[in-house]
């Protein structure tokens, strides 16, 4: 949610800022902007509403950009104030320019006070209030570090800041609380960035800033101080992602590239955790005997990560006979959840920075629960704060629409459930071995098979070209799969769709089925085929067009369907996970055929670091 970048060195700063912003654009794309110093030390700010191309054009037309060697940049997901030129970052004064990711909650009272001090505000943003507050302290105290600490004392909310002062070309100041920020370390040049993808082209080495850390970044060195003003030395980390992983690599969109990576990411995520055909988490210090010590599991997440959590819930209950609740993080954190020492709370998150999931983690810890993060981004806040973290090795997921992250989250949760079942003595070793083998050996190839034979999915997508509203239905694990399929479709095709428990449809919602209404019937669980067949017939009797997601063994269901989306297996250990790939492709092909901006759907951002 907003991406920020800073650069200082000897190279063309404006170019590096724009490249960094292009990589960060997935975090928000309502507007973009940069501030950089000219060779003469003049601070120039260029910003514009809309995509990065609008700012790039301004930078191209600015001769001073070529010789710039220090600056900051921002790509925005609007919170306070509509997307507009004036609300675009950087914001500032005659003294400084500031970019911000986060939300300043007490901005209204600060703005009133600063207006009383004679400051005039140009935008509606909370960020401008932070910039003016910093300016006011800088003018009063005459010291930048002191000004930062004074402002940070007063700001309530979350922030990652990068800031340049007009009287100090060549230095980028940075601070963070609640929003991610790294300092990239190069040779004779250094960076500030929301995440490593922004700077991978130039360096893989970085420091992760801690909560309330403050950093001064110059070409020849970086100083980091903690909230008490003491110098700290965070470990120098090295990213394992390479620049190709964060580029499209010949695919038209990141989304389809990332779906094509699912088989590989499954292998990368599962293989290191399988020894002699059984799960083994000991290598990463996770002791599965915890599953014998707890009474209940709570799986807390948002969006697609939540639906992957739902897949995990089904498996934990089936294999480990452990009650498992799934809870939306934004609800969990305000619901006075009944969570305590006997509970394990699993936080599922691709980014590891989702504000509600992070807050839920903190709440669970405060209540004495054991916590486990299932996280993709290494060193992210949830990864660092949870008692244990199990990484999904999906590599960077750039498309706002989550695909490969879901697949590996659901697969890893399944492996974990097998492990829990063995630890609790509720799953026979023979079945455990079968499930592990299906995950490790069969599933990756089955997903590649779906990709190689996508004709039926393309045809189904084409049939939806004029659809304005539709349904997804399913039972058991397929109810959650239906929700994920519906979310994918809504998110990138802007088609209204509703996901429903198939048996519940006749209690009201079936009145919306008209001749021609598309219904995607998710049928990956053989035990539910008969019941789903009845539900399919019910909607068909009202004129629905049925797109059935089902394996070859569901012959009767296929016989009723207008279109079939493939599920290459009917073993429930993996069928729901494979089914998700078909649904991802359905949404992708429709969005692409409609000519929509697949990777950057309107109003969204990849990493939701605000409530
Ligand atoms: O980074 P997270 O996994 O915590 O993100 C959670 C959701 O915001 C995310 O899965 C979102 O629903 C996706 N854009 C859906 O495709």
XYZ file of C-alpha atoms and ligand atoms in Angstrom:
627
model
C 0.000 0.000 0.000
C 2.108 2.838 -1.401
C 5.677 2.185 -2.408
C 8.592 4.391 -1.467
C 12.151 4.606 -2.708
C 15.209 6.728 -2.020
C 18.607 6.824 -3.676
C 21.912 8.507 -3.020
C 25.121 7.872 -4.941
C 26.869 8.992 -8.080
C 24.534 7.593 -10.731
C 21.440 9.136 -12.322
C 19.088 9.257 -9.353
C 15.913 10.076 -11.285
C 16.345 6.992 -13.492
C 16.883 4.725 -10.499
C 13.920 6.211 -8.684
C 11.645 5.588 -11.666
C 12.936 2.026 -12.079
C 12.325 1.400 -8.406
C 8.836 2.836 -8.632
C 8.064 0.655 -11.655
C 8.867 -2.377 -9.507
C 6.834 -0.995 -6.603
C 3.844 0.112 -8.646
C 1.984 -3.023 -7.572
C 1.750 -1.463 -4.103
C -0.452 1.345 -5.409
C -0.888 3.205 -8.656
C -3.213 6.142 -8.063
C -0.354 8.599 -8.589
C 3.417 8.825 -8.494
C 6.111 11.396 -7.883
C 9.800 12.043 -7.307
C 11.981 14.704 -5.706
C 15.638 14.913 -6.659
C 18.545 17.291 -6.370
C 19.925 18.905 -9.499
C 23.700 19.095 -9.966
C 23.570 22.590 -8.457
C 21.750 21.256 -5.399
C 18.288 22.544 -6.276
C 15.502 20.278 -4.999
C 13.052 19.529 -7.841
C 9.697 17.779 -7.350
C 7.698 16.238 -10.201
C 4.465 14.391 -9.573
C 1.238 13.464 -11.318
C -2.012 11.633 -10.882
C -2.331 8.230 -12.574
C 0.262 5.738 -13.656
C 4.004 6.139 -13.416
C 4.222 6.934 -17.135
C 2.785 10.399 -16.386
C 5.676 11.230 -14.065
C 8.222 9.542 -16.309
C 7.182 11.941 -19.078
C 7.780 14.904 -16.745
C 11.180 13.526 -15.720
C 12.150 12.978 -19.366
C 11.337 16.614 -20.069
C 13.425 17.859 -17.128
C 17.088 18.411 -18.129
C 18.278 18.476 -14.493
C 17.085 14.869 -14.033
C 20.036 13.543 -16.061
C 22.604 14.802 -13.582
C 20.649 14.109 -10.392
C 22.390 11.860 -7.874
C 20.052 11.812 -4.887
C 16.285 11.745 -4.423
C 13.128 10.047 -3.234
C 10.050 8.655 -4.991
C 6.566 7.381 -4.283
C 3.772 5.410 -5.869
C 0.439 5.974 -4.145
C -2.608 4.046 -3.058
C -4.880 6.862 -1.956
C -6.105 6.939 1.650
C -6.550 10.601 2.596
C -7.619 12.682 -0.371
C -8.632 11.597 -3.854
C -6.038 10.628 -6.454
C -4.959 13.995 -7.886
C -1.796 15.875 -8.802
C -1.870 17.921 -5.626
C -2.430 14.923 -3.345
C 0.437 13.011 -4.972
C 3.644 12.532 -2.998
C 6.253 13.856 -2.342
C 4.803 16.464 -0.016
C 6.810 19.172 1.565
C 7.791 22.728 2.284
C 10.646 25.038 1.415
C 12.745 22.955 3.836
C 12.106 19.363 2.832
C 10.221 16.808 0.710
C 8.748 13.647 2.180
C 7.258 10.380 0.884
C 5.144 8.203 3.141
C 3.575 4.764 3.282
C 1.038 4.371 6.074
C -1.627 6.434 7.783
C -1.213 9.301 10.235
C -4.271 8.868 12.430
C -4.003 12.138 14.355
C -3.398 14.237 11.252
C -6.531 16.371 11.737
C -5.526 17.717 15.153
C -1.919 18.220 14.059
C -3.079 20.080 10.971
C -5.221 22.384 13.067
C -2.323 23.136 15.392
C 0.135 23.718 12.553
C -2.379 25.931 10.745
C -2.457 27.962 13.976
C 1.327 28.271 13.689
C 0.819 29.876 10.269
C 1.480 26.890 7.980
C -0.633 26.610 4.845
C -1.640 23.200 3.501
C -1.999 22.519 -0.204
C -3.333 18.961 -0.166
C -5.883 16.885 1.726
C -3.307 14.302 2.765
C -2.123 13.135 6.157
C 1.393 12.981 4.695
C 1.578 16.723 4.162
C 0.793 17.129 7.868
C 3.787 14.924 8.715
C 5.988 16.934 6.333
C 4.907 20.222 7.891
C 5.311 18.876 11.437
C 8.855 17.825 10.596
C 9.535 21.230 9.063
C 8.170 23.007 12.106
C 10.451 21.005 14.423
C 13.426 21.445 12.118
C 12.928 25.197 12.148
C 12.535 25.244 15.919
C 15.333 22.818 16.833
C 17.753 23.428 13.954
C 18.652 19.745 13.848
C 17.248 17.127 11.500
C 17.633 14.134 13.746
C 16.088 15.974 16.680
C 13.248 17.101 14.422
C 12.586 13.519 13.356
C 12.522 12.227 16.924
C 10.230 15.040 18.036
C 7.833 14.416 15.157
C 7.892 10.650 15.659
C 6.909 11.203 19.299
C 3.754 12.910 18.165
C 2.676 10.960 15.126
C 0.028 8.339 15.802
C -0.551 5.647 13.187
C 1.838 3.942 10.821
C 4.568 5.233 8.597
C 7.575 4.484 6.493
C 9.173 7.794 5.545
C 11.905 8.811 3.152
C 12.823 12.460 3.274
C 15.284 14.870 1.676
C 16.130 18.271 3.124
C 16.669 21.155 0.717
C 19.845 22.242 2.531
C 21.515 18.813 2.441
C 21.783 17.371 -1.063
C 23.076 13.810 -1.069
C 21.389 12.580 2.114
C 18.170 10.623 2.479
C 16.560 10.424 5.920
C 14.252 7.521 6.709
C 12.117 6.253 9.571
C 9.512 3.592 10.071
C 6.769 2.479 12.373
C 4.257 -0.146 11.333
C 5.036 0.042 7.603
C 7.899 -1.851 5.964
C 11.173 -0.160 5.037
C 14.595 -1.424 4.095
C 17.905 0.294 3.459
C 19.662 -1.149 0.395
C 23.437 -1.216 0.474
C 25.415 -0.746 -2.733
C 28.973 0.227 -3.666
C 29.307 3.976 -3.213
C 25.541 4.249 -3.288
C 22.701 3.376 -0.943
C 18.944 3.052 -1.150
C 15.762 3.198 0.858
C 12.825 1.095 -0.328
C 9.529 -0.424 0.712
C 10.781 -3.802 -0.408
C 13.741 -5.420 -2.081
C 12.092 -5.783 -5.509
C 12.590 -2.037 -6.023
C 16.374 -2.274 -5.926
C 17.179 -5.870 -6.939
C 18.611 -4.641 -10.223
C 21.348 -2.817 -8.286
C 21.856 -4.639 -5.018
C 20.692 -7.683 -3.092
C 22.107 -6.473 0.223
C 19.950 -4.630 2.681
C 19.195 -3.773 6.289
C 15.705 -4.331 7.611
C 14.722 -1.323 9.698
C 13.032 -2.166 13.008
C 9.990 -0.505 14.527
C 10.648 3.196 15.233
C 14.124 3.030 13.716
C 15.574 6.138 12.145
C 18.227 6.057 9.403
C 20.536 8.550 7.746
C 21.561 7.317 4.314
C 24.526 8.787 2.440
C 26.527 7.429 -0.526
C 29.389 6.320 1.713
C 27.467 4.977 4.676
C 24.303 4.349 6.610
C 23.580 5.147 10.253
C 20.629 3.465 11.956
C 19.312 4.482 15.374
C 16.574 2.976 17.502
C 13.671 4.791 19.152
C 15.951 5.881 22.033
C 18.437 7.459 19.642
C 21.048 4.740 20.206
C 23.015 3.579 17.189
C 22.119 0.016 16.200
C 23.663 -2.364 13.680
C 20.986 -4.494 12.019
C 22.396 -7.576 10.287
C 23.171 -7.151 6.603
C 20.720 -9.401 4.794
C 21.023 -10.794 1.277
C 17.967 -11.343 -0.879
C 17.621 -14.753 -2.454
C 15.278 -13.395 -5.142
C 16.893 -12.383 -8.393
C 15.882 -9.633 -10.745
C 14.352 -12.030 -13.310
C 11.961 -13.294 -10.642
C 10.559 -9.784 -10.387
C 10.206 -9.302 -14.158
C 7.658 -10.615 -16.646
C 10.079 -12.861 -18.515
C 8.196 -12.788 -21.813
C 4.704 -13.308 -20.392
C 2.072 -10.659 -21.171
C 1.196 -10.267 -17.496
C 2.747 -11.093 -14.144
C -0.405 -13.002 -13.219
C -0.009 -15.638 -15.936
C 3.734 -15.802 -15.316
C 3.058 -16.440 -11.651
C 0.449 -19.136 -12.355
C 3.047 -20.799 -14.557
C 5.455 -20.757 -11.617
C 3.124 -22.687 -9.335
C 4.662 -26.106 -9.972
C 8.157 -24.842 -9.217
C 7.122 -22.929 -6.131
C 5.313 -26.008 -4.826
C 8.499 -28.025 -5.149
C 10.572 -25.260 -3.569
C 8.159 -24.967 -0.651
C 7.472 -28.637 0.015
C 10.628 -30.603 -0.838
C 12.857 -29.174 1.921
C 10.155 -30.154 4.424
C 9.804 -33.758 3.361
C 12.178 -36.463 4.613
C 11.731 -40.133 3.768
C 8.267 -39.487 2.442
C 6.952 -37.750 5.557
C 6.766 -34.114 6.693
C 9.737 -32.853 8.662
C 9.762 -29.309 10.001
C 12.656 -29.872 12.399
C 15.140 -28.194 10.051
C 13.520 -24.844 10.693
C 13.094 -25.324 14.413
C 9.350 -25.855 14.363
C 8.376 -28.533 16.862
C 5.170 -30.206 15.722
C 4.569 -31.578 19.226
C 2.871 -28.201 19.728
C -0.158 -29.843 18.097
C -0.403 -32.162 21.097
C -0.319 -29.254 23.531
C -3.144 -27.175 22.129
C -6.921 -27.407 22.168
C -7.680 -25.293 19.168
C -6.206 -23.623 16.105
C -7.243 -20.187 14.864
C -6.234 -19.350 11.322
C -6.279 -15.612 10.772
C -5.670 -13.830 7.477
C -7.208 -11.572 4.831
C -8.443 -12.124 1.288
C -6.869 -14.941 -0.651
C -4.552 -15.812 2.220
C -7.725 -16.305 4.255
C -9.091 -18.784 1.709
C -5.791 -20.655 1.733
C -6.235 -20.723 5.504
C -9.695 -22.217 4.973
C -8.138 -25.007 2.910
C -5.763 -25.563 5.836
C -8.631 -25.605 8.325
C -10.340 -28.436 6.425
C -7.152 -30.471 6.456
C -6.331 -29.812 10.119
C -9.793 -30.963 11.108
C -9.664 -33.990 8.814
C -6.141 -35.210 9.547
C -5.453 -33.943 13.065
C -9.016 -33.878 14.447
C -8.204 -30.438 15.781
C -10.922 -27.786 15.919
C -9.765 -25.010 13.607
C -11.497 -21.676 13.173
C -10.758 -19.369 10.299
C -11.175 -15.712 11.045
C -10.840 -12.595 8.950
C -8.069 -10.564 10.556
C -9.969 -7.269 10.531
C -12.803 -8.971 12.433
C -10.652 -11.029 14.751
C -8.775 -8.034 16.103
C -11.901 -6.209 17.259
C -14.030 -9.177 18.294
C -12.548 -9.798 21.735
C -11.510 -13.243 20.444
C -11.550 -16.151 22.854
C -7.886 -16.927 22.418
C -5.426 -17.925 25.100
C -2.640 -20.195 26.191
C -4.195 -23.385 24.875
C -4.437 -22.030 21.353
C -2.235 -21.881 18.299
C -2.904 -18.897 16.049
C -1.662 -19.304 12.471
C -1.278 -16.066 10.521
C -1.222 -16.588 6.770
C 0.131 -13.751 4.651
C 1.991 -13.419 1.384
C 3.422 -9.999 2.174
C 3.803 -10.501 5.901
C 2.845 -6.853 6.251
C -0.969 -6.837 6.054
C -1.940 -4.412 8.811
C -4.926 -6.347 10.148
C -3.103 -9.686 10.136
C -0.157 -8.114 11.923
C -2.467 -6.575 14.523
C -4.177 -9.945 14.995
C -0.782 -11.535 15.582
C 0.067 -8.969 18.231
C -3.290 -9.468 19.914
C -2.888 -13.253 19.931
C 0.576 -12.950 21.455
C -0.648 -10.516 24.078
C -3.278 -13.091 25.071
C -0.690 -15.793 25.533
C -1.464 -17.866 22.435
C 1.284 -19.593 20.506
C 1.723 -18.021 17.079
C 2.916 -19.339 13.735
C 3.351 -17.227 10.598
C 2.927 -18.773 7.153
C 4.574 -16.001 5.200
C 6.171 -15.436 1.809
C 8.246 -12.286 2.239
C 11.400 -12.994 4.176
C 12.039 -10.745 7.141
C 8.595 -9.129 6.942
C 6.892 -7.951 10.116
C 4.725 -11.041 10.639
C 7.704 -13.298 9.946
C 9.747 -11.468 12.543
C 7.106 -11.150 15.223
C 5.469 -14.590 15.190
C 6.868 -17.221 17.589
C 7.684 -19.345 14.544
C 7.610 -18.732 10.832
C 7.240 -21.197 7.998
C 8.132 -19.511 4.740
C 6.340 -20.262 1.513
C 9.044 -20.179 -1.129
C 6.940 -18.581 -3.849
C 9.430 -15.856 -4.779
C 8.143 -12.361 -5.471
C 4.459 -12.182 -6.319
C 4.006 -8.974 -8.278
C 0.501 -9.256 -9.701
C -1.957 -7.730 -7.260
C -4.101 -10.813 -7.791
C -2.614 -13.554 -5.673
C -2.127 -16.938 -7.397
C 1.055 -18.864 -6.703
C 1.066 -17.596 -3.128
C -2.368 -19.203 -2.583
C -1.211 -22.511 -4.055
C 1.819 -22.804 -1.824
C -0.008 -21.535 1.255
C -2.715 -24.175 0.806
C -0.135 -26.902 0.082
C 2.036 -25.956 3.060
C -1.010 -25.898 5.338
C -1.874 -29.382 4.073
C 1.632 -30.636 4.829
C 1.386 -29.059 8.262
C -1.944 -30.789 8.851
C -0.388 -34.146 7.935
C 2.344 -33.422 10.424
C -0.217 -32.497 13.077
C -2.201 -35.653 12.355
C 0.897 -37.799 12.817
C 1.895 -35.934 15.982
C -1.568 -36.445 17.454
C -1.882 -40.035 16.281
C -5.040 -39.265 14.315
C -3.677 -39.944 10.843
C -2.402 -43.324 9.719
C 1.156 -43.274 8.426
C 0.032 -44.958 5.206
C -2.368 -42.120 4.368
C 0.190 -39.555 5.498
C 2.658 -40.978 2.980
C 0.027 -40.934 0.247
C -0.851 -37.305 0.907
C 2.802 -36.255 1.015
C 3.481 -38.068 -2.238
C 0.467 -36.447 -3.886
C 1.658 -33.017 -2.763
C 5.277 -33.541 -3.689
C 5.119 -35.676 -6.818
C 1.671 -35.388 -8.371
C 0.375 -31.881 -7.719
C 3.106 -29.874 -9.524
C 2.725 -31.972 -12.671
C -1.066 -31.811 -12.478
C -0.954 -28.031 -12.340
C 1.363 -27.959 -15.336
C -1.142 -30.254 -17.066
C -3.945 -27.734 -16.497
C -1.757 -25.018 -18.025
C -0.889 -27.186 -21.024
C -4.547 -27.985 -21.746
C -6.297 -24.722 -21.067
C -8.683 -24.781 -24.076
C -11.771 -25.596 -22.003
C -10.997 -22.834 -19.526
C -10.506 -20.306 -22.333
C -13.854 -21.320 -23.846
C -15.620 -20.948 -20.495
C -13.989 -17.536 -19.979
C -15.064 -16.434 -23.456
C -18.661 -17.412 -22.640
C -18.559 -14.890 -19.768
C -17.572 -11.901 -21.924
C -20.927 -10.139 -21.492
C -21.669 -11.401 -17.990
C -22.386 -8.769 -15.360
C -23.208 -11.042 -12.436
C -22.691 -14.705 -11.614
C -22.398 -17.314 -8.862
C -19.848 -19.736 -7.512
C -21.150 -22.629 -5.439
C -19.559 -25.482 -3.511
C -19.805 -27.668 -0.438
C -17.259 -28.377 2.287
C -13.748 -27.432 1.164
C -15.269 -26.434 -2.175
C -17.309 -23.705 -0.501
C -14.053 -21.964 0.366
C -12.679 -22.691 -3.093
C -15.807 -21.067 -4.531
C -15.074 -17.976 -2.430
C -11.524 -17.820 -3.735
C -12.691 -18.283 -7.338
C -15.280 -15.555 -6.886
C -12.713 -13.191 -5.363
C -10.330 -13.741 -8.276
C -13.084 -13.038 -10.786
C -14.360 -9.911 -9.040
C -10.889 -8.566 -8.437
C -9.575 -8.567 -11.986
C -12.624 -8.807 -14.288
C -14.941 -6.400 -12.395
C -17.747 -8.957 -12.758
C -20.033 -9.138 -9.768
C -20.123 -12.625 -8.367
C -21.317 -14.246 -5.224
C -19.931 -17.395 -3.620
C -22.454 -19.546 -1.859
C -22.685 -22.804 0.029
C -24.464 -24.851 -2.624
C -27.034 -26.265 -0.225
C -27.890 -22.822 1.103
C -28.832 -21.397 -2.274
C -32.423 -22.535 -2.053
C -32.919 -20.608 1.198
C -33.226 -17.328 -0.630
C -30.500 -16.609 -3.128
C -31.783 -18.946 -5.837
C -34.352 -16.262 -6.636
C -31.522 -14.416 -8.403
C -30.936 -17.219 -10.890
C -32.414 -16.268 -14.251
C -32.127 -17.817 -17.677
C -28.487 -17.449 -18.676
C -27.049 -16.698 -15.207
C -23.612 -18.361 -15.084
C -22.988 -20.629 -12.102
C -19.543 -22.083 -11.474
C -20.079 -25.298 -9.540
C -16.948 -26.285 -7.641
C -16.867 -30.071 -7.313
C -13.450 -31.325 -6.225
C -14.678 -33.401 -3.268
C -16.090 -36.772 -4.471
C -18.109 -37.277 -1.279
C -20.146 -34.228 -2.280
C -20.687 -35.078 -5.964
C -24.220 -36.430 -5.498
C -25.316 -33.400 -3.486
C -23.671 -31.012 -5.927
C -25.395 -32.758 -8.800
C -28.756 -31.974 -7.187
C -27.764 -28.335 -6.699
C -26.597 -28.099 -10.291
C -29.932 -29.488 -11.481
C -31.782 -26.981 -9.310
C -30.042 -24.011 -10.895
C -30.251 -25.506 -14.370
C -33.994 -25.877 -13.917
C -34.070 -22.073 -13.480
C -32.055 -21.532 -16.660
C -28.522 -21.242 -15.260
C -25.526 -21.876 -17.489
C -23.312 -24.247 -15.532
C -19.534 -24.208 -15.570
C -18.456 -27.269 -13.611
C -15.039 -27.455 -11.974
C -14.620 -31.184 -11.558
C -12.409 -34.210 -12.227
C -13.031 -36.802 -14.938
C -14.640 -39.123 -12.387
C -17.552 -36.708 -11.893
C -19.266 -38.040 -14.994
C -22.843 -37.067 -14.104
C -21.808 -33.545 -13.236
C -19.935 -33.207 -16.510
C -23.044 -34.423 -18.285
C -25.033 -31.494 -16.871
C -22.385 -28.827 -17.493
C -22.225 -26.315 -20.324
C -18.479 -25.979 -19.757
C -15.992 -27.990 -17.719
C -12.956 -26.626 -15.909
C -10.389 -29.356 -15.316
C -9.415 -30.841 -11.979
C -6.763 -33.465 -12.734
C -7.346 -35.630 -9.666
C -10.153 -36.577 -7.343
C -8.004 -37.209 -4.296
C -9.098 -34.514 -1.881
C -5.576 -34.167 -0.497
C -4.774 -32.038 -3.516
C -7.877 -31.708 -5.724
C -9.004 -28.425 -4.176
C -5.549 -26.900 -4.610
C -5.369 -27.951 -8.262
C -8.933 -26.702 -8.768
C -7.837 -23.232 -7.686
C -5.455 -23.048 -10.649
C -8.345 -23.606 -13.082
C -10.314 -20.823 -11.383
C -7.318 -18.482 -11.481
C -7.043 -19.130 -15.218
C -10.767 -18.566 -15.730
C -10.476 -15.102 -14.198
C -7.221 -14.394 -16.021
C -8.488 -15.322 -19.492
C -11.646 -13.265 -19.031
C -9.767 -10.184 -17.784
C -7.209 -10.492 -20.591
C -9.909 -10.943 -23.257
C -11.705 -7.890 -21.921
C -8.454 -5.955 -22.270
C -8.334 -5.043 -18.585
C -5.254 -4.150 -16.587
C -4.825 -7.652 -15.205
C -1.913 -7.000 -12.859
C -3.135 -3.688 -11.496
C -6.897 -3.861 -11.041
C -8.591 -0.614 -10.132
C -8.755 0.600 -6.525
C -6.428 -2.113 -5.235
C -2.902 -2.475 -3.968
C -0.860 -5.572 -3.356
C 0.195 -5.001 0.177
C -2.521 -3.646 2.454
C -0.533 -1.979 5.206
C -3.404 0.175 6.448
C -6.518 -0.933 8.310
O -0.159 -10.131 1.771
P -1.353 -10.869 2.266
O -1.364 -12.296 1.859
O -1.547 -10.736 3.748
O -2.582 -10.178 1.551
C -3.894 -10.537 1.865
C -4.858 -10.034 0.834
O -4.797 -8.637 0.743
C -4.594 -10.621 -0.565
O -4.573 -12.015 -0.528
C -5.672 -10.151 -1.561
O -6.912 -10.654 -1.190
C -5.300 -10.548 -2.987
N -5.139 -9.381 -3.794
C -6.329 -11.378 -3.670
O -5.908 -11.795 -4.928
